C-alpha angles and dihedrals in degrees: 000000000000091000091056091050091050092050091048092050091047092051090046092052092049092048091048091050091049093051091048089052091047091052091050092047108034092160091075090058085072089060091053089052090048091053091050092048091048090051090050091048090050089052090051093048093049091043095238108181097233091054094048094053102119110195114170102144095221095305094111096056090158089070097048093102096043122110118240092254091055091049088051091052091049090050091049090051094048095045090047091052090048091049093049092047091049093050091046090053090049095052096041096046112116 
């Protein structure tokens, strides 16, 4: 039982140190977002099922008549714009 407590405390300390570092360096959070967006874009380009799952619950009524391929292209466009904006923010941050 003592080993589990030690492991838990060690993980807690590492997580606390990471979050303190992240607060001191918020610019690098943009890189984490860029990696996630790049992963999502890769999933869209390779047509991975989890990335193509379009769930808008009726809020995007403009796209109701679109075919799945058109929705995929719209998603690729939006994720690409978000990725470019994120990278631009990273490189222009002072």
